[in-house]
CSV table of C-alpha atoms in Angstrom, one decimal:
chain,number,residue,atom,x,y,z
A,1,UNK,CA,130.8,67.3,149.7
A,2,UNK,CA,134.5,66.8,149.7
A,3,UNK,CA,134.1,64.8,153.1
A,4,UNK,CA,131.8,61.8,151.7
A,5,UNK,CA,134.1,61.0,148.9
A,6,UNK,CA,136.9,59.4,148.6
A,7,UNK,CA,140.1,61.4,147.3
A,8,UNK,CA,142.1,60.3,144.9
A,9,UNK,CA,145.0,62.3,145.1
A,10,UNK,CA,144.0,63.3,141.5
A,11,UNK,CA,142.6,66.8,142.4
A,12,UNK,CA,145.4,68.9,141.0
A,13,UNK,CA,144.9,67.9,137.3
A,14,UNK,CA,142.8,69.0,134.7
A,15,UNK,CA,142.6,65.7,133.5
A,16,UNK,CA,142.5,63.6,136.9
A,17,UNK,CA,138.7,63.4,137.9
A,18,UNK,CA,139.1,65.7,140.2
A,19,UNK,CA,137.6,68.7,138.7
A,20,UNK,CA,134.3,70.3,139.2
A,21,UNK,CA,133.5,72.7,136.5
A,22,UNK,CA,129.7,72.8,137.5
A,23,UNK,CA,130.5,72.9,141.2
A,24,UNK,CA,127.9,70.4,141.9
A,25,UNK,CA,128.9,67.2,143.5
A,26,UNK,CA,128.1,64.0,141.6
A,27,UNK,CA,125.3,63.1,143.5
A,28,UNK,CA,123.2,66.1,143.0
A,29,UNK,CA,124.0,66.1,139.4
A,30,UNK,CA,122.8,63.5,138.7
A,31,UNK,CA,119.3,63.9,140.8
A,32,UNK,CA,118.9,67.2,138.5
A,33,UNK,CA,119.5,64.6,135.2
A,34,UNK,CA,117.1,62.0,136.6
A,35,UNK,CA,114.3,64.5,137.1
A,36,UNK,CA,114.7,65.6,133.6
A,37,UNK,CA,114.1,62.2,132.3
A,38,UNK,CA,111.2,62.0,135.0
A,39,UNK,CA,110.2,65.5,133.5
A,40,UNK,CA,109.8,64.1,129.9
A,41,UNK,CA,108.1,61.3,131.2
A,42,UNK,CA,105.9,63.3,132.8
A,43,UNK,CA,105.4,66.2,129.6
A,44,UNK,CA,105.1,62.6,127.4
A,45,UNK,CA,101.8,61.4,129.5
A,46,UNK,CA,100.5,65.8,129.4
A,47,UNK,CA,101.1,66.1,125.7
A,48,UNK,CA,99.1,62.4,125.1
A,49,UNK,CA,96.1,63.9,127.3
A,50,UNK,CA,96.8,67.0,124.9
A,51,UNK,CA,96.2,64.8,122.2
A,52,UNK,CA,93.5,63.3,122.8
A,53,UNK,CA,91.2,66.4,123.7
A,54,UNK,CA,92.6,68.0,120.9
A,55,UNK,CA,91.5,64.5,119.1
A,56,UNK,CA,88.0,65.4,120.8
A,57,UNK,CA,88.1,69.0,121.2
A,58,UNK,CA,84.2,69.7,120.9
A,59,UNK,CA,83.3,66.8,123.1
A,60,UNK,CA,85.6,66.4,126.3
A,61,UNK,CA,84.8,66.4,129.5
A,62,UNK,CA,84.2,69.9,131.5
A,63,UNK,CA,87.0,69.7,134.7
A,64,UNK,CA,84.4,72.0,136.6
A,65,UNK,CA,81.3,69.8,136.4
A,66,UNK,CA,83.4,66.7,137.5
A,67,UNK,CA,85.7,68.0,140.2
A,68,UNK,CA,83.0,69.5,142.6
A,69,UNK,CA,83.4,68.1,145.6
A,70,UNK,CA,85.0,68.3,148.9
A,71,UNK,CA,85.1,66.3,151.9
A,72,UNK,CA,82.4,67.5,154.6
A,73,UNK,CA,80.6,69.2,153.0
A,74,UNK,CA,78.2,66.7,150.6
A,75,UNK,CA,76.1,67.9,148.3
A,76,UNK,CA,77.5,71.3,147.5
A,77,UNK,CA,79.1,72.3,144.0
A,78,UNK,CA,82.3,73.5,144.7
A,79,UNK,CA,84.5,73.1,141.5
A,80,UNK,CA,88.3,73.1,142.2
A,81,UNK,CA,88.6,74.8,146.0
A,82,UNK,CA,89.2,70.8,147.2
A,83,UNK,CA,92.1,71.0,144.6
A,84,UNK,CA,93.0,74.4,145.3
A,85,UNK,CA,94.1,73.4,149.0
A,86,UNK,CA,96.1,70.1,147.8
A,87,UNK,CA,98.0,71.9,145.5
A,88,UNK,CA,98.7,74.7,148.7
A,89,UNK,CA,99.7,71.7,150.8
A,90,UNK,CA,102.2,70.8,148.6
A,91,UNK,CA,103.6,73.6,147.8
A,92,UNK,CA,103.8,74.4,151.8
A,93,UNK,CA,105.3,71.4,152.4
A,94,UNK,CA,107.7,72.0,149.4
A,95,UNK,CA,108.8,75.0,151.7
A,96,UNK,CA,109.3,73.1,154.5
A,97,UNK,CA,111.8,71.3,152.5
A,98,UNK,CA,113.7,74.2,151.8
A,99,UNK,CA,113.9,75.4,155.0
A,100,UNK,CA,115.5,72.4,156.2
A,101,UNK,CA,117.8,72.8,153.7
A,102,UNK,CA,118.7,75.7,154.6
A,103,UNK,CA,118.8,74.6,158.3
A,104,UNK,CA,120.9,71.8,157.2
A,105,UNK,CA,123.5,74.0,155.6
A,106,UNK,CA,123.8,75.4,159.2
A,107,UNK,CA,123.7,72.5,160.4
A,108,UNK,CA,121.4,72.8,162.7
A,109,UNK,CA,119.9,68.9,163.6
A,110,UNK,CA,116.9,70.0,165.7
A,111,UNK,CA,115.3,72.6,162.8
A,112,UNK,CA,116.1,69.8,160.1
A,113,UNK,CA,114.6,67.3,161.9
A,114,UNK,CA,111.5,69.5,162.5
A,115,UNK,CA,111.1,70.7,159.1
A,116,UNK,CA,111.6,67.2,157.5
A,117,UNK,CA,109.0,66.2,160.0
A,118,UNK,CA,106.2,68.6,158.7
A,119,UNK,CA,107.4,68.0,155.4
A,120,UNK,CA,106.5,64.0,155.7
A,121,UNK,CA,103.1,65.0,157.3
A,122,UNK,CA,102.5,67.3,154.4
A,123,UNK,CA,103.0,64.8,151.8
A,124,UNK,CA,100.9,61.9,154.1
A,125,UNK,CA,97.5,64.8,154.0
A,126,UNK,CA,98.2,65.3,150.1
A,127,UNK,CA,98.1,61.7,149.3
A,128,UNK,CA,95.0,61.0,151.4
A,129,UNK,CA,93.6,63.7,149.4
A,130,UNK,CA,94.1,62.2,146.3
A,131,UNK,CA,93.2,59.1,147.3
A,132,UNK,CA,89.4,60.3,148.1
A,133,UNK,CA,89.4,62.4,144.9
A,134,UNK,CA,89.8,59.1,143.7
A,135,UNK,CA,87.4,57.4,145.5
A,136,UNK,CA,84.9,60.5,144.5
A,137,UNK,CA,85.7,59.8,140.9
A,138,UNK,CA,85.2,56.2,140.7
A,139,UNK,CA,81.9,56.4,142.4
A,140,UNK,CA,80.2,59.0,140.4
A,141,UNK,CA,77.7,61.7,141.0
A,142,UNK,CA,74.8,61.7,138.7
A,143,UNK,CA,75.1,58.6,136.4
A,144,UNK,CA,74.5,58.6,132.5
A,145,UNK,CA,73.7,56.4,129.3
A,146,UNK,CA,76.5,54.9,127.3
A,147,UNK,CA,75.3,54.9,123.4
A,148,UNK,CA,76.3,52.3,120.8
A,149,UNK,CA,78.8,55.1,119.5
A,150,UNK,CA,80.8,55.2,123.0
A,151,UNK,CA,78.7,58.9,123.8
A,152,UNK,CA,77.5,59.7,127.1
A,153,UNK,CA,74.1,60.8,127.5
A,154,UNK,CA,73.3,63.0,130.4
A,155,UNK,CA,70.1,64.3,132.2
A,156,UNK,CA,69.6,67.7,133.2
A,157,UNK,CA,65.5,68.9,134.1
A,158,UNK,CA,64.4,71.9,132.3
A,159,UNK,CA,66.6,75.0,134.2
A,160,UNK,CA,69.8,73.1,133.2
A,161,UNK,CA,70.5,71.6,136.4
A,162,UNK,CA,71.9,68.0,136.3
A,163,UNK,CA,69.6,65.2,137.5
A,164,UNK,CA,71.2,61.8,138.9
A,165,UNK,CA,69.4,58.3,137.3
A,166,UNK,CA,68.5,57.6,141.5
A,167,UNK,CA,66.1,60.7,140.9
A,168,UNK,CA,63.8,59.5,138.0
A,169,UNK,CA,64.5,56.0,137.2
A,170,UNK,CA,62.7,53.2,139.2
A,171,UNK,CA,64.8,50.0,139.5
A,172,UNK,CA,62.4,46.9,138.4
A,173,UNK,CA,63.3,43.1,139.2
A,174,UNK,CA,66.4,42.0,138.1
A,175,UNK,CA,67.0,38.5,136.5
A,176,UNK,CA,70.6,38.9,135.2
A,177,UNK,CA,73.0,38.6,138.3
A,178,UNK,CA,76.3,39.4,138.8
A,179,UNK,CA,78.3,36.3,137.7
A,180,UNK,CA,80.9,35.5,140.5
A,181,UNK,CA,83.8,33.1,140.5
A,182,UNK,CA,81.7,30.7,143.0
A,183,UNK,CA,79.1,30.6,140.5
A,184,UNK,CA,78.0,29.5,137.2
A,185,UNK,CA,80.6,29.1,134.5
A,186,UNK,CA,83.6,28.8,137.1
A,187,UNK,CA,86.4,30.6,137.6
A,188,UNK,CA,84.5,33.4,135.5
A,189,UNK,CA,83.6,36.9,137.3
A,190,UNK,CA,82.6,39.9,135.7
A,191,UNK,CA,82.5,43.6,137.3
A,192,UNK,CA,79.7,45.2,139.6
A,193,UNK,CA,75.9,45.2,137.0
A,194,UNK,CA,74.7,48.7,136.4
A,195,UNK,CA,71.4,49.1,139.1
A,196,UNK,CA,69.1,50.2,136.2
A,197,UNK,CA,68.9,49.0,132.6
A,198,UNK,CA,68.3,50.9,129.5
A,199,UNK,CA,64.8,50.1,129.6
A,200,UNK,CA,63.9,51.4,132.9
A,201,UNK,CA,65.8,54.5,132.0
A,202,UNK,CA,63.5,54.9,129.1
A,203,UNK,CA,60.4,54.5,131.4
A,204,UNK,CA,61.9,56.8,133.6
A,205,UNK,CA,62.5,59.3,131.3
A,206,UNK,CA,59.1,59.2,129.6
A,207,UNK,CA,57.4,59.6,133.2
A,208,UNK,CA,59.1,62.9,134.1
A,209,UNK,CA,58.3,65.5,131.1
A,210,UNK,CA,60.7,68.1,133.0
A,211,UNK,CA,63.9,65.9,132.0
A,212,UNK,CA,66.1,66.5,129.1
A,213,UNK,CA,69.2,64.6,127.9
A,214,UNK,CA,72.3,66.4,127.5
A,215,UNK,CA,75.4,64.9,125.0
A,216,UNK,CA,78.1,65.6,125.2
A,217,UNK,CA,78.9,67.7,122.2
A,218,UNK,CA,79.8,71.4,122.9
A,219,UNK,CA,78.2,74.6,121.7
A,220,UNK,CA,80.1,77.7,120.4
A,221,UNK,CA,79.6,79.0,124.0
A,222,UNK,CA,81.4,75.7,125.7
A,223,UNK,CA,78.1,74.6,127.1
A,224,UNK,CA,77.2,70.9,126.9
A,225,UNK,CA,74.3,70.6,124.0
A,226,UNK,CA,70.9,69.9,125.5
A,227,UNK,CA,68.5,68.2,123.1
A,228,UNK,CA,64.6,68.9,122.8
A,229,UNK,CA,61.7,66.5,124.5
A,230,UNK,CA,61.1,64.3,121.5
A,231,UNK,CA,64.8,64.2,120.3
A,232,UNK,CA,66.0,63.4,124.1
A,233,UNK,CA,63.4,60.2,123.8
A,234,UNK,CA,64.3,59.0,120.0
A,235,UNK,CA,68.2,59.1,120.8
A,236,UNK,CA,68.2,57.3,124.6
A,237,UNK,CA,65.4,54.7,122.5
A,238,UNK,CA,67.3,54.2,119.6
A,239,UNK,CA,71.3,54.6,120.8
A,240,UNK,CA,71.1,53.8,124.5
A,241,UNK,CA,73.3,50.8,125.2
A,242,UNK,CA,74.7,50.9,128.7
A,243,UNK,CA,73.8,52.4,132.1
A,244,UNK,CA,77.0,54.3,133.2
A,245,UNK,CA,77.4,55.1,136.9
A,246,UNK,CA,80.9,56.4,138.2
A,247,UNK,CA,84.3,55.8,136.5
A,248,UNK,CA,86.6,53.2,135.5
A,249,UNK,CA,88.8,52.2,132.7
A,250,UNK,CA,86.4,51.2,130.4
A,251,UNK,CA,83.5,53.5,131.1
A,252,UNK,CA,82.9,56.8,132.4
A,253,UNK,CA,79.6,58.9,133.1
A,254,UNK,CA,81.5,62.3,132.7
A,255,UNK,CA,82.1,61.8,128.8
A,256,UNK,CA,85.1,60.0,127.1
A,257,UNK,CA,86.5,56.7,128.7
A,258,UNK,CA,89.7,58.5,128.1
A,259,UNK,CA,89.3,61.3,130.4
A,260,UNK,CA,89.0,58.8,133.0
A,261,UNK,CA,92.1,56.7,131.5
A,262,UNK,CA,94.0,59.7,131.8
A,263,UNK,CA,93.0,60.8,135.0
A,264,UNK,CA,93.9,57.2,136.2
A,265,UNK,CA,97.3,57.5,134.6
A,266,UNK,CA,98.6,60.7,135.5
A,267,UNK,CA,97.1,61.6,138.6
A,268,UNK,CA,98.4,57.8,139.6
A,269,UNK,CA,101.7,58.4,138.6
A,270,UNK,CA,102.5,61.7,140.2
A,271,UNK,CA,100.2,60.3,143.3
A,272,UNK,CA,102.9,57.4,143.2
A,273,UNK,CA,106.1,60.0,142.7
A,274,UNK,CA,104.4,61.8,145.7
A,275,UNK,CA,104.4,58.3,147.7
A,276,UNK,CA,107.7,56.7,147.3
A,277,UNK,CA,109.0,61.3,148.0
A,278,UNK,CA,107.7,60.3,151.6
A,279,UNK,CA,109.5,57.0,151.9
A,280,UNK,CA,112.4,58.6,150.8
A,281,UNK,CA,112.1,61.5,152.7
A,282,UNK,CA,111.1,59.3,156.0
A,283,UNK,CA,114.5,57.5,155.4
A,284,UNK,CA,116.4,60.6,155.9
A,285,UNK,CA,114.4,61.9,158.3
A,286,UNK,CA,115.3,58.9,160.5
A,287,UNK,CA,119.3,59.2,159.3
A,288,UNK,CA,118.9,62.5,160.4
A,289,UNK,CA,117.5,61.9,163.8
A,290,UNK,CA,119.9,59.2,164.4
A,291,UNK,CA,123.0,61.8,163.7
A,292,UNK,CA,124.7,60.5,160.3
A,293,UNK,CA,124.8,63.8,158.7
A,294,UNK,CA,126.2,65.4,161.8
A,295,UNK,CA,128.6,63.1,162.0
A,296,UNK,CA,129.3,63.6,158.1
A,297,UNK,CA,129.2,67.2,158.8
A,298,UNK,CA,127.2,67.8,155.6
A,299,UNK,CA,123.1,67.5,154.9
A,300,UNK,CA,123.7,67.2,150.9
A,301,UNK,CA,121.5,64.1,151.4
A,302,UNK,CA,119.0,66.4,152.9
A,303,UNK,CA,119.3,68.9,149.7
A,304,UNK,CA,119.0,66.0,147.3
A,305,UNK,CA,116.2,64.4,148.1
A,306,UNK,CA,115.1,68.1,148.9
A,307,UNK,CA,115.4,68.5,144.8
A,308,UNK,CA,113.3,65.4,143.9
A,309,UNK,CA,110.5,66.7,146.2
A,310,UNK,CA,110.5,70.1,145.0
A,311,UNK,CA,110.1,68.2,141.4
A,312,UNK,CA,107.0,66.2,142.9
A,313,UNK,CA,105.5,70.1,143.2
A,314,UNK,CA,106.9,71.3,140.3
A,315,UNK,CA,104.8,68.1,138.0
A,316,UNK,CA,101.5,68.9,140.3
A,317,UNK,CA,101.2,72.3,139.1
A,318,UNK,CA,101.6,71.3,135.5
A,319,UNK,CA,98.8,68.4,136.1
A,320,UNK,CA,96.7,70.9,138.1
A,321,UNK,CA,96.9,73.3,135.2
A,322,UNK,CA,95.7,71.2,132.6
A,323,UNK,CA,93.5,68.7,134.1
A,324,UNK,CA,91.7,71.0,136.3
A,325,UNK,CA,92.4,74.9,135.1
A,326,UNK,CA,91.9,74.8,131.5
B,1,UNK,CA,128.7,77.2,148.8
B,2,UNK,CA,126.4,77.1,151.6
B,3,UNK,CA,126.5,80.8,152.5
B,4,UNK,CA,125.9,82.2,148.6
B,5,UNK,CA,122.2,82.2,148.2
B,6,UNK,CA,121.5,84.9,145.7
B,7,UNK,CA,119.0,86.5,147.3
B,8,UNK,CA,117.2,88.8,145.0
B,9,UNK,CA,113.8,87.8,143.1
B,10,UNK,CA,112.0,89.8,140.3
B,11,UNK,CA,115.6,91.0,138.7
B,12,UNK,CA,116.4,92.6,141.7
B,13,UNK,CA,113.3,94.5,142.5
B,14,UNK,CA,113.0,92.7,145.8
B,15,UNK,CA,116.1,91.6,147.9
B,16,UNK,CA,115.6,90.1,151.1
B,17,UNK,CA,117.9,90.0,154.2
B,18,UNK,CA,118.2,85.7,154.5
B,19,UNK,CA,117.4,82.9,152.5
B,20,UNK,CA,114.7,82.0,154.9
B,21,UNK,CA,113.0,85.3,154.3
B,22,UNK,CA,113.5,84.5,150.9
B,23,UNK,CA,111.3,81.6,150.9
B,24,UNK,CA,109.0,82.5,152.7
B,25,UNK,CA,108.7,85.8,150.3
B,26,UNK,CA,108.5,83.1,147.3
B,27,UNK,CA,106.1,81.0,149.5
B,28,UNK,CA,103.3,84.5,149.4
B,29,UNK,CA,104.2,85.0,145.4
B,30,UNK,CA,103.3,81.3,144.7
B,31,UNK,CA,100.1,81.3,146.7
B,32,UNK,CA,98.6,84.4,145.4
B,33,UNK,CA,99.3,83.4,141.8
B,34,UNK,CA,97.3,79.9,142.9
B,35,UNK,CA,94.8,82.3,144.2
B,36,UNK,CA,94.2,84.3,141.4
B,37,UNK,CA,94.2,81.0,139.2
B,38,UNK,CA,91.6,79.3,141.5
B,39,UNK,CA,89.6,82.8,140.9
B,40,UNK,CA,89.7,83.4,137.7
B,41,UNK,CA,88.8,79.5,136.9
B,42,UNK,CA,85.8,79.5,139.1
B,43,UNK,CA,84.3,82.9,137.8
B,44,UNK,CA,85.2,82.6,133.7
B,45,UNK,CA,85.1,86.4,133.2
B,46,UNK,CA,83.4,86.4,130.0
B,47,UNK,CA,85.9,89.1,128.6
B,48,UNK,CA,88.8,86.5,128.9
B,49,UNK,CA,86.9,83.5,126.8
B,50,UNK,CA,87.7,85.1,123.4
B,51,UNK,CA,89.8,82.8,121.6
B,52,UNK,CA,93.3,84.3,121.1
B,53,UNK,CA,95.4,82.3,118.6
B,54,UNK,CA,93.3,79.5,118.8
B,55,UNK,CA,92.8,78.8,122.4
B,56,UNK,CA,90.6,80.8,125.1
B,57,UNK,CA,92.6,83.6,126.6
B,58,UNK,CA,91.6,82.3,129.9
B,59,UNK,CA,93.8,79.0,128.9
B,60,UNK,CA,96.5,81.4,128.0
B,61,UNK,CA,96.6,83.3,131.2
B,62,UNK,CA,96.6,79.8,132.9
B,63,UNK,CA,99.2,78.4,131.0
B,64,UNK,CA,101.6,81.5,131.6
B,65,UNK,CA,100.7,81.5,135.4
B,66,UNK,CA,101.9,78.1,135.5
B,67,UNK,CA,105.3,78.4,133.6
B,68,UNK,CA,105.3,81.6,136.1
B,69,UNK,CA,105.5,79.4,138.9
B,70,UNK,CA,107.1,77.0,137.8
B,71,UNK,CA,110.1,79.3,137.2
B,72,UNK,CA,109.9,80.3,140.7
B,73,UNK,CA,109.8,76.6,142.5
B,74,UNK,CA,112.9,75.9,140.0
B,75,UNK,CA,114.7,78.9,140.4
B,76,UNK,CA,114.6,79.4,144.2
B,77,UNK,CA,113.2,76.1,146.0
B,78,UNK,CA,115.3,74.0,144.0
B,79,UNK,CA,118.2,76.6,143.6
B,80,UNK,CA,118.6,77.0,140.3
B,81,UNK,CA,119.7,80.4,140.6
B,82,UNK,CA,122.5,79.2,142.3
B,83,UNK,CA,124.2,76.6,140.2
B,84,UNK,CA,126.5,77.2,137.3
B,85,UNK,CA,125.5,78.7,134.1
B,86,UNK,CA,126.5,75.3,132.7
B,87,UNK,CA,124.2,73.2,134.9
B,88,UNK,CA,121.7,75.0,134.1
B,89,UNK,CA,121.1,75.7,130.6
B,90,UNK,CA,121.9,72.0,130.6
B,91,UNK,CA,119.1,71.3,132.4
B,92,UNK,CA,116.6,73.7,131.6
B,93,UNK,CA,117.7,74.1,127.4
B,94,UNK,CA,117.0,70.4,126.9
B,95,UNK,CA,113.8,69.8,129.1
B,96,UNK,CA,112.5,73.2,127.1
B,97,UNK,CA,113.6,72.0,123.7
B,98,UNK,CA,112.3,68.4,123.9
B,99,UNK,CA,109.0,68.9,125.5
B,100,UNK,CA,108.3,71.7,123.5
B,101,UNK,CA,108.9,69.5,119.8
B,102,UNK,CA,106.9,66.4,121.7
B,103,UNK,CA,104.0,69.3,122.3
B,104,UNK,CA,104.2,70.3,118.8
B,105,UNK,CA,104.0,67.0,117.7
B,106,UNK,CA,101.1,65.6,119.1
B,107,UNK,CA,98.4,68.6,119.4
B,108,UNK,CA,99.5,69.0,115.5
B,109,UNK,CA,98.2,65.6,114.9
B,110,UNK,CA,95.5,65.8,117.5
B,111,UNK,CA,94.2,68.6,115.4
B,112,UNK,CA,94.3,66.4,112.4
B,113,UNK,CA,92.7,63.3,113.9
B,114,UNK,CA,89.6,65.9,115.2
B,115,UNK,CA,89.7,66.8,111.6
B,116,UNK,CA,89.4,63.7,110.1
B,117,UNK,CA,86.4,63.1,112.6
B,118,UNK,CA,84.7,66.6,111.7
B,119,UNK,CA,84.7,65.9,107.9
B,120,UNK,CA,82.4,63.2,108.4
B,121,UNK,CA,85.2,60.7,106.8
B,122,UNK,CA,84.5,58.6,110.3
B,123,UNK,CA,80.7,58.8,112.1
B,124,UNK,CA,80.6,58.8,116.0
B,125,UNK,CA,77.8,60.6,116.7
B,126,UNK,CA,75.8,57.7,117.2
């Protein structure tokens, strides 16, 4: 306010500078203009994602069958409560924020520096969290066959219930290894080797007469398409190309590469919004603590940053909507 | 400035006493729209996966919910409802406008790649 700018005599005329007609000091202005640039960045990464499952509508990914997991308890399919409680820490710690703007407009240091505080711890748990749904991603749950075409083929037994490559396929001796930098042509790595090949697959799946291959094609109902016996043999025989396990840019066992290039992308960048918010907010915290806006006799500081991290919230329940929801 | 909070939500159906009731009041809203989101997404009701113009109605619920709340963490966690009419329709008109022509835009041409795909002019399924 008034009392961390300078005056300049001016604040009489129309003309001078010195008027306010949205009663918003310069600072906070211009935080609301930044996050609507950052909010067409962000609606600019959405609508692409919209694209490209609009470019792939009868063949993305299903959110439910690749979110399941939460910490603790392995094993168990729990689609989206893991994502459910992130998104309630940050909107709790999004209130938090508030209330020590509020305490700050009563300038009251001790609740400020308290609410900041739990604020700060708030966004620490939600970045851990994403952090190990990242980790969960990346590793991968059931692994699948890449075809020639780019498809994923899945395995499910005969009820419909998914079956991981561990489960059926026997890993034989290996000659290819994994080229490192140390070794062979040098200064030439490549990334980790699938643990099966395309072979042993095959073997595996002609062993177990209970397994099916799923594509990843979708039926009227939404369902994944599940082929017969003989067609699940003629299609991993004839397009099977890669052994998928887990995600990364290139490849992904949960369907198109660019489910997992988006998930990467956005989830990254708000994860990274949500990470330099606690910097931010731990560098007020500690101007806080040591008395500058007390001194100043105004927390507008507090307020602004408060506005970015509501924003951070604000994005998260547009990603959670439509990478997890629908 | 810092003493006129508006402090009614729901066009005035609810007023609260303080701003700090009020958030906490916007705090319960927010979490039992999540709640019913979380619900809704994990069960599927079979009633709601009709498609209404062109997308399941369970999408469209979702969507609204969203725009729902995000009205709500706009409006009174980042005290919107507050400011100046000029700040914002400045801000909220030209987010609206823009992101809804960039949405228009690209599922329109989604659409048509998925098209192009589904005629069988480009093969895939291999």
């Amino acid at each position: 306010m008034s009392t961390t700018v300078a005056n300049t005599g001016t604040e009489v005329k129309t003309w001078g500078g010195g008027n306010e007609p949205l009663k918003a000091s310069y600072g906070k202005m211009m935080m609301w203009f930044f996050i609507v640039s950052d909010a067409l960045t962000f609606s600019g990464f959405l609508a692409a994602y919209g694209f490209s499952r609009f470019k792939f509508i009868d063949a993305w990914p299903i959110a439910d069958e690749v979110f399941t997991h939460v910490p603790f308890l392995h094993g168990q399919e729990l689609p989206m409560i893991y994502v459910a409680f992130m998104t309630f820490v940050l909107i709790m710690s999004s209130v938090t924020m508030v209330l020590a703007v509020d305490a700050g407009h009563h300038l009251n240091k001790a609740k400020v520096t308290l609410y900041m505080f739990l604020t700060i711890i708030g966004g620490i748990i939600f970045v851990g969290s994403q952090a190990w749904e990242w980790a969960t991603f990346i590793k991968g749950d059931f692994g699948a066959v890449q075809t020639k075409g780019g498809n994923i083929l899945q395995f499910v037994d005969t009820d419909g219930h998914r079956v991981a490559l561990r489960d059926f396929v026997v890993a034989g001796e290996h000659e290819r290894v994994q080229q490192e930098r140390k070794n062979g042509i040098w200064f030439v790595e490549e990334g980790t080797l699938p643990p099966y090949t395309v072979e042993e697959v095959v073997h595996g799946l002609e062993k177990h007469e209970n397994i099916l291959v799923r594509t990843q094609l979708l039926d009227e109902h939404g369902h994944k398409t599940v082929l017969s016996r003989e067609e699940s043999l003629k299609q991993l025989k004839n397009n099977g190309k890669l052994v998928v396990e887990g995600a990364n840019l290139h490849v992904n066992e949960y369907g198109s590469p660019l489910f997992a290039d988006f998930f990467f992308f956005i989830t990254g960048f708000h994860g990274f919004h949500v990470f330099s918010g606690v910097v931010i907010n731990i560098i007020i915290f500690f101007n806080v603590v040591l008395g500058t806006y007390e001194r100043r006799k105004s927390y507008e500081m507090v307020e602004k940053v408060g506005l970015y991290w509501h924003f951070v919230d604000l994005v998260w329940v547009f990603v959670f909507t439509f990478f997890y929801l629908v | 400035m810092a003493h006129a909070h508006k402090l009614e939500i729901f066009r005035g159906l609810v007023k609260f006493k303080s701003n700090t009731q009020k958030i906490w009041g916007v705090l319960v809203f927010l979490t039992i729209v999540t709640a019913v989101e979380v619900v809704l997404g994990i069960y599927k009701p079979e009633s709601l996966m009709k498609h209404v113009l062109g997308m399941k109605g369970l999408n469209w619920i979702f969507i609204i919910l969203t725009l729902v709340k995000a009205y709500y963490i706009t409006w009174d966690f980042m005290h919107m409802r507050d400011e100046t009419k000029g700040l914002r329709r400045a801000v909220v008109w030209t987010t609206i406008f823009l992101i809804l022509y960039l949405i228009f835009i690209l599922l329109q041409e989604g659409g048509y790649v998925f098209r192009v795909y589904d005629d069988g002019f480009i093969k895939r399924d291999f």
